[in-house]
GROMACS .gro file of C-alpha atoms in nm:
model
  117
    1MET     CA    1   0.011   0.009   0.001
    2ARG     CA    2   0.273   0.242   0.074
    3LEU     CA    3   0.460   0.159  -0.247
    4VAL     CA    4   0.128   0.250  -0.427
    5LEU     CA    5   0.093   0.577  -0.242
    6ILE     CA    6   0.461   0.655  -0.308
    7LEU     CA    7   0.424   0.601  -0.687
    8LEU     CA    8   0.101   0.798  -0.693
    9SER     CA    9   0.272   1.078  -0.534
   10ILE     CA   10   0.558   1.069  -0.760
   11PHE     CA   11   0.330   1.046  -1.064
   12ILE     CA   12   0.107   1.356  -0.930
   13LEU     CA   13   0.417   1.577  -0.853
   14SER     CA   14   0.594   1.486  -1.186
   15GLY     CA   15   0.304   1.688  -1.353
   16CYS     CA   16   0.387   1.995  -1.144
   17GLU     CA   17   0.630   2.214  -1.330
   18LYS     CA   18   0.720   2.556  -1.241
   19ASN     CA   19   0.853   2.667  -1.601
   20GLU     CA   20   0.544   2.613  -1.793
   21LYS     CA   21   0.542   2.769  -2.148
   22ILE     CA   22   0.216   2.965  -2.229
   23VAL     CA   23   0.121   2.927  -2.597
   24PHE     CA   24  -0.110   3.198  -2.758
   25ASP     CA   25  -0.145   3.087  -3.102
   26THR     CA   26  -0.422   3.329  -3.196
   27PRO     CA   27  -0.297   3.614  -3.427
   28ASN     CA   28  -0.360   3.967  -3.344
   29THR     CA   29  -0.681   4.139  -3.491
   30GLN     CA   30  -0.629   4.461  -3.672
   31VAL     CA   31  -0.744   4.659  -3.377
   32GLU     CA   32  -0.495   4.474  -3.153
   33ASN     CA   33  -0.215   4.547  -3.406
   34GLU     CA   34  -0.302   4.917  -3.392
   35ARG     CA   35  -0.291   4.894  -3.018
   36ALA     CA   36   0.050   4.710  -3.024
   37LYS     CA   37   0.198   4.973  -3.263
   38VAL     CA   38   0.105   5.246  -2.998
   39ILE     CA   39   0.273   5.041  -2.731
   40PHE     CA   40   0.574   4.936  -2.956
   41GLN     CA   41   0.663   5.293  -2.960
   42ARG     CA   42   0.823   5.250  -2.599
   43CYS     CA   43   1.059   5.008  -2.742
   44GLN     CA   44   1.165   5.190  -3.060
   45ARG     CA   45   1.412   5.419  -2.897
   46CYS     CA   46   1.634   5.134  -2.801
   47HIS     CA   47   1.528   4.849  -3.017
   48GLY     CA   48   1.477   5.017  -3.355
   49MET     CA   49   1.180   5.095  -3.564
   50LYS     CA   50   1.152   4.721  -3.666
   51ALA     CA   51   1.306   4.572  -3.351
   52GLU     CA   52   1.608   4.511  -3.568
   53ILE     CA   53   1.895   4.655  -3.353
   54GLN     CA   54   2.065   4.553  -3.029
   55ALA     CA   55   1.941   4.780  -2.746
   56LEU     CA   56   2.237   4.972  -2.607
   57THR     CA   57   2.467   4.763  -2.848
   58ARG     CA   58   2.418   4.462  -2.598
   59SER     CA   59   2.064   4.306  -2.605
   60ASP     CA   60   1.932   4.046  -2.835
   61ILE     CA   61   1.764   4.146  -3.151
   62ILE     CA   62   1.416   4.105  -3.042
   63ALA     CA   63   1.274   4.080  -3.405
   64HIS     CA   64   1.418   3.742  -3.405
   65TYR     CA   65   1.222   3.607  -3.093
   66SER     CA   66   0.913   3.401  -3.130
   67LYS     CA   67   0.590   3.522  -2.980
   68ASN     CA   68   0.595   3.298  -2.686
   69ASP     CA   69   0.968   3.368  -2.614
   70LEU     CA   70   0.881   3.750  -2.621
   71ILE     CA   71   0.582   3.675  -2.380
   72GLN     CA   72   0.797   3.483  -2.141
   73ALA     CA   73   1.076   3.745  -2.148
   74LEU     CA   74   0.841   4.055  -2.097
   75THR     CA   75   0.648   3.885  -1.825
   76LEU     CA   76   0.965   3.803  -1.628
   77TYR     CA   77   1.106   4.167  -1.690
   78GLN     CA   78   0.775   4.291  -1.557
   79LYS     CA   79   0.793   4.078  -1.243
   80GLY     CA   80   1.151   4.157  -1.179
   81LYS     CA   81   1.267   3.820  -1.250
   82ARG     CA   82   1.495   3.885  -1.536
   83ASP     CA   83   1.805   4.080  -1.573
   84ARG     CA   84   1.943   4.012  -1.895
   85HIS     CA   85   2.242   4.226  -2.000
   86ARG     CA   86   2.162   4.422  -1.660
   87PHE     CA   87   1.864   4.583  -1.835
   88GLY     CA   88   1.607   4.448  -1.585
   89PHE     CA   89   1.538   4.754  -1.392
   90LEU     CA   90   1.509   4.967  -1.709
   91MET     CA   91   1.276   4.711  -1.889
   92LYS     CA   92   1.064   4.692  -1.583
   93GLY     CA   93   1.024   5.053  -1.561
   94ILE     CA   94   0.917   5.063  -1.933
   95ILE     CA   95   0.661   4.783  -1.921
   96VAL     CA   96   0.535   4.791  -1.563
   97ASP     CA   97   0.184   4.916  -1.644
   98LEU     CA   98   0.124   4.660  -1.927
   99SER     CA   99  -0.148   4.412  -1.884
  100SER     CA  100  -0.096   4.035  -1.981
  101ASP     CA  101  -0.315   4.109  -2.282
  102ASP     CA  102  -0.096   4.417  -2.396
  103ILE     CA  103   0.215   4.191  -2.359
  104ARG     CA  104   0.042   3.926  -2.573
  105VAL     CA  105  -0.053   4.166  -2.857
  106LEU     CA  106   0.271   4.337  -2.817
  107SER     CA  107   0.469   4.006  -2.861
  108ASP     CA  108   0.272   3.903  -3.148
  109TYR     CA  109   0.334   4.230  -3.328
  110ILE     CA  110   0.703   4.216  -3.258
  111SER     CA  111   0.738   3.861  -3.356
  112LYS     CA  112   0.592   3.950  -3.714
  113ILE     CA  113   0.742   4.283  -3.751
  114GLU     CA  114   0.973   4.177  -4.030
  115ASP     CA  115   0.676   4.088  -4.223
  116LYS     CA  116   0.550   4.441  -4.210
  117ASN     CA  117   0.611   4.709  -4.471
   0.00000   0.00000   0.00000
């Protein structure tokens, strides 16, 4: 009986993972893209008009990120749990007021920005 309980506990706990990836496959609507375009203006000073440059010559080129990678990175920056290239405090200040939906539409917009224009 103990063995059954131990195995059952292991089975249940093995499904509990802290680093779950959230997948948002629904593309932005035209209205959401317009909203994302306005939000993206915050990013352009450092990341460029099409997210094509390294912020302060050190960051990754975010136009190459997938939508889900952007969602994950922005969410972690917003929560103060990411400090890549020591920009965590700066990024958090820029995006602190964004909702999770704002982050979703912004991430979709940036991930497809190379397709625009």
